[in-house]
Amino acid sequence: MKLLEKQVAEKLLKIKAIKLQPHNPFTWAAGWKSPIYCDNRKTLSYPQTRTYIMLQIARVIQENYPDTEVIAGVATGAIAQGVLVAQLLGLPFIYVRPTPKDHGLENLIEGDLKPRQKVVVIEDLISTGGSSLKAVDAIRKDGGQVLGMVAIFSYDFPLAMEKFKSAKVKLTTLCNYQSVLNEALATNYISQDDMETLKEWRLDPASWKKE
């Protein structure tokens, strides 16, 4: 798994799906100042990276969840990757909206999910875990059995990990915050001082301010 984390981190940094700017922080939608920004939708524009990630997610599912009957993507970031994985595995695909449609059938889940079907949820990234677990809750309320979740990247915030534990959802990620930092340091993307700043941010991202 460590080799996989390194390889995925390398690929995400190379195409700038993940950017590190400890001296010029980004502002997240939540208002947090952050020295890192992740947009894994960029992987879709790079066929080799896109295929590699699809194959790795599919392998994780086959090894850990051989009884999977349905692949679910969390809208919107994981829809495309979820479709690719479902196609490769020859499985049905559904996706979960953040809120129900405001017209028509007012669906929260798009696609056909039958009662008691075994589902693996695909995510592009895990931050606080709120939207990801909301999707899990929607599937469970609709009668599906969630076997676990597979994500491309996780910030590994302690709060998020606690949420997954409380919700009894097994989470597997292809790479994580520490593996990205390790790869960035090894390739001189960041300095050791930057590494300390980035580690400090992760401990309390909501309150972090660049000095």
PDB file of N, CA, C and O in Angstrom, residues 1 8 10 15 20-23 30 52 55 60 73 96 103 106 114 125 135-136 141 152 182 186 192-194 205:
ATOM      1  N   MET A   1       0.839  -1.212   0.000  1.00  0.00           N
ATOM      2  CA  MET A   1       0.000   0.000   0.000  1.00  0.00           C
ATOM      3  C   MET A   1       0.871   1.258   0.000  1.00  0.00           C
ATOM      4  O   MET A   1       0.528   2.258  -0.622  1.00  0.00           O
ATOM      5  N   VAL A   8       0.569   7.202  -6.504  1.00  0.00           N
ATOM      6  CA  VAL A   8      -0.592   8.063  -6.724  1.00  0.00           C
ATOM      7  C   VAL A   8      -0.253   9.509  -6.363  1.00  0.00           C
ATOM      8  O   VAL A   8      -0.596  10.439  -7.094  1.00  0.00           O
ATOM      9  N   GLU A  10       2.644  10.923  -6.499  1.00  0.00           N
ATOM     10  CA  GLU A  10       3.512  11.416  -7.575  1.00  0.00           C
ATOM     11  C   GLU A  10       2.698  11.865  -8.784  1.00  0.00           C
ATOM     12  O   GLU A  10       2.937  12.939  -9.351  1.00  0.00           O
ATOM     13  N   ILE A  15       0.446  16.338 -12.324  1.00  0.00           N
ATOM     14  CA  ILE A  15      -0.561  17.009 -13.159  1.00  0.00           C
ATOM     15  C   ILE A  15      -1.206  18.190 -12.437  1.00  0.00           C
ATOM     16  O   ILE A  15      -2.148  18.800 -12.934  1.00  0.00           O
ATOM     17  N   LEU A  20       0.530  22.601  -3.642  1.00  0.00           N
ATOM     18  CA  LEU A  20       0.990  22.987  -2.306  1.00  0.00           C
ATOM     19  C   LEU A  20       1.550  24.400  -2.371  1.00  0.00           C
ATOM     20  O   LEU A  20       2.489  24.668  -3.126  1.00  0.00           O
ATOM     21  N   GLN A  21       0.968  25.305  -1.585  1.00  0.00           N
ATOM     22  CA  GLN A  21       1.414  26.699  -1.553  1.00  0.00           C
ATOM     23  C   GLN A  21       1.452  27.210  -0.112  1.00  0.00           C
ATOM     24  O   GLN A  21       0.630  28.039   0.293  1.00  0.00           O
ATOM     25  N   PRO A  22       2.406  26.730   0.669  1.00  0.00           N
ATOM     26  CA  PRO A  22       2.457  27.155   2.079  1.00  0.00           C
ATOM     27  C   PRO A  22       2.692  28.651   2.262  1.00  0.00           C
ATOM     28  O   PRO A  22       2.348  29.209   3.300  1.00  0.00           O
ATOM     29  N   HIS A  23       3.271  29.315   1.250  1.00  0.00           N
ATOM     30  CA  HIS A  23       3.549  30.753   1.370  1.00  0.00           C
ATOM     31  C   HIS A  23       2.489  31.618   0.692  1.00  0.00           C
ATOM     32  O   HIS A  23       2.542  32.844   0.790  1.00  0.00           O
ATOM     33  N   ALA A  30     -15.211  26.699   2.671  1.00  0.00           N
ATOM     34  CA  ALA A  30     -15.598  26.828   4.081  1.00  0.00           C
ATOM     35  C   ALA A  30     -14.993  28.075   4.730  1.00  0.00           C
ATOM     36  O   ALA A  30     -15.286  28.385   5.877  1.00  0.00           O
ATOM     37  N   TYR A  52      -4.910   4.648 -14.722  1.00  0.00           N
ATOM     38  CA  TYR A  52      -4.201   4.090 -13.565  1.00  0.00           C
ATOM     39  C   TYR A  52      -5.074   4.133 -12.322  1.00  0.00           C
ATOM     40  O   TYR A  52      -5.197   3.133 -11.588  1.00  0.00           O
ATOM     41  N   LEU A  55      -7.932   1.619 -12.513  1.00  0.00           N
ATOM     42  CA  LEU A  55      -7.469   0.251 -12.274  1.00  0.00           C
ATOM     43  C   LEU A  55      -7.193  -0.001 -10.796  1.00  0.00           C
ATOM     44  O   LEU A  55      -7.506  -1.082 -10.279  1.00  0.00           O
ATOM     45  N   VAL A  60      -8.755  -2.493  -5.596  1.00  0.00           N
ATOM     46  CA  VAL A  60      -9.108  -2.410  -4.173  1.00  0.00           C
ATOM     47  C   VAL A  60     -10.485  -3.027  -3.927  1.00  0.00           C
ATOM     48  O   VAL A  60     -10.689  -3.768  -2.960  1.00  0.00           O
ATOM     49  N   GLY A  73     -21.218   6.647  -7.044  1.00  0.00           N
ATOM     50  CA  GLY A  73     -20.346   7.808  -7.053  1.00  0.00           C
ATOM     51  C   GLY A  73     -20.991   8.938  -6.275  1.00  0.00           C
ATOM     52  O   GLY A  73     -22.217   9.079  -6.273  1.00  0.00           O
ATOM     53  N   VAL A  96     -25.082   9.730  -6.048  1.00  0.00           N
ATOM     54  CA  VAL A  96     -25.841  10.375  -4.975  1.00  0.00           C
ATOM     55  C   VAL A  96     -25.644  11.875  -5.054  1.00  0.00           C
ATOM     56  O   VAL A  96     -24.518  12.371  -5.032  1.00  0.00           O
ATOM     57  N   HIS A 103     -37.264  19.214  -8.849  1.00  0.00           N
ATOM     58  CA  HIS A 103     -38.335  19.018  -9.825  1.00  0.00           C
ATOM     59  C   HIS A 103     -38.432  17.531 -10.155  1.00  0.00           C
ATOM     60  O   HIS A 103     -37.626  16.719  -9.696  1.00  0.00           O
ATOM     61  N   GLU A 106     -37.719  14.333  -7.835  1.00  0.00           N
ATOM     62  CA  GLU A 106     -36.986  14.842  -6.664  1.00  0.00           C
ATOM     63  C   GLU A 106     -36.017  13.798  -6.103  1.00  0.00           C
ATOM     64  O   GLU A 106     -35.898  13.614  -4.897  1.00  0.00           O
ATOM     65  N   LYS A 114     -31.659  -1.499  -5.806  1.00  0.00           N
ATOM     66  CA  LYS A 114     -32.647  -2.439  -5.262  1.00  0.00           C
ATOM     67  C   LYS A 114     -32.371  -2.683  -3.776  1.00  0.00           C
ATOM     68  O   LYS A 114     -31.230  -2.575  -3.322  1.00  0.00           O
ATOM     69  N   LEU A 125     -12.225  12.766  -3.046  1.00  0.00           N
ATOM     70  CA  LEU A 125     -11.385  13.125  -1.899  1.00  0.00           C
ATOM     71  C   LEU A 125     -12.219  13.192  -0.631  1.00  0.00           C
ATOM     72  O   LEU A 125     -13.428  13.404  -0.672  1.00  0.00           O
ATOM     73  N   ALA A 135     -23.839  10.776   1.708  1.00  0.00           N
ATOM     74  CA  ALA A 135     -24.156   9.879   0.595  1.00  0.00           C
ATOM     75  C   ALA A 135     -24.376   8.454   1.095  1.00  0.00           C
ATOM     76  O   ALA A 135     -25.298   7.755   0.647  1.00  0.00           O
ATOM     77  N   VAL A 136     -23.538   8.023   2.034  1.00  0.00           N
ATOM     78  CA  VAL A 136     -23.696   6.694   2.629  1.00  0.00           C
ATOM     79  C   VAL A 136     -25.054   6.581   3.309  1.00  0.00           C
ATOM     80  O   VAL A 136     -25.773   5.583   3.148  1.00  0.00           O
ATOM     81  N   LYS A 141     -30.627   4.559   3.716  1.00  0.00           N
ATOM     82  CA  LYS A 141     -32.053   4.855   3.866  1.00  0.00           C
ATOM     83  C   LYS A 141     -32.870   4.328   2.701  1.00  0.00           C
ATOM     84  O   LYS A 141     -34.066   4.046   2.839  1.00  0.00           O
ATOM     85  N   ILE A 152      -9.798   8.540  -3.748  1.00  0.00           N
ATOM     86  CA  ILE A 152      -8.480   8.775  -4.331  1.00  0.00           C
ATOM     87  C   ILE A 152      -7.534   9.379  -3.294  1.00  0.00           C
ATOM     88  O   ILE A 152      -6.387   8.965  -3.162  1.00  0.00           O
ATOM     89  N   ASN A 182       5.353  13.581   1.742  1.00  0.00           N
ATOM     90  CA  ASN A 182       6.597  12.826   1.598  1.00  0.00           C
ATOM     91  C   ASN A 182       7.123  12.898   0.168  1.00  0.00           C
ATOM     92  O   ASN A 182       8.325  13.091  -0.063  1.00  0.00           O
ATOM     93  N   ALA A 186      10.528  14.730  -1.209  1.00  0.00           N
ATOM     94  CA  ALA A 186      11.521  13.913  -1.912  1.00  0.00           C
ATOM     95  C   ALA A 186      11.869  14.480  -3.277  1.00  0.00           C
ATOM     96  O   ALA A 186      12.985  14.284  -3.775  1.00  0.00           O
ATOM     97  N   GLN A 192      12.001  21.424   3.922  1.00  0.00           N
ATOM     98  CA  GLN A 192      11.699  20.866   5.245  1.00  0.00           C
ATOM     99  C   GLN A 192      10.895  21.862   6.077  1.00  0.00           C
ATOM    100  O   GLN A 192       9.998  21.465   6.825  1.00  0.00           O
ATOM    101  N   ASP A 193      11.195  23.156   5.937  1.00  0.00           N
ATOM    102  CA  ASP A 193      10.422  24.178   6.651  1.00  0.00           C
ATOM    103  C   ASP A 193       8.969  24.180   6.180  1.00  0.00           C
ATOM    104  O   ASP A 193       8.040  24.321   6.987  1.00  0.00           O
ATOM    105  N   ASP A 194       8.780  24.027   4.866  1.00  0.00           N
ATOM    106  CA  ASP A 194       7.422  23.937   4.327  1.00  0.00           C
ATOM    107  C   ASP A 194       6.697  22.728   4.898  1.00  0.00           C
ATOM    108  O   ASP A 194       5.505  22.790   5.226  1.00  0.00           O
ATOM    109  N   PRO A 205      -6.858  22.897  10.905  1.00  0.00           N
ATOM    110  CA  PRO A 205      -7.034  23.636   9.660  1.00  0.00           C
ATOM    111  C   PRO A 205      -8.015  24.803   9.756  1.00  0.00           C
ATOM    112  O   PRO A 205      -7.852  25.813   9.080  1.00  0.00           O
TER     113      PRO A 205
END
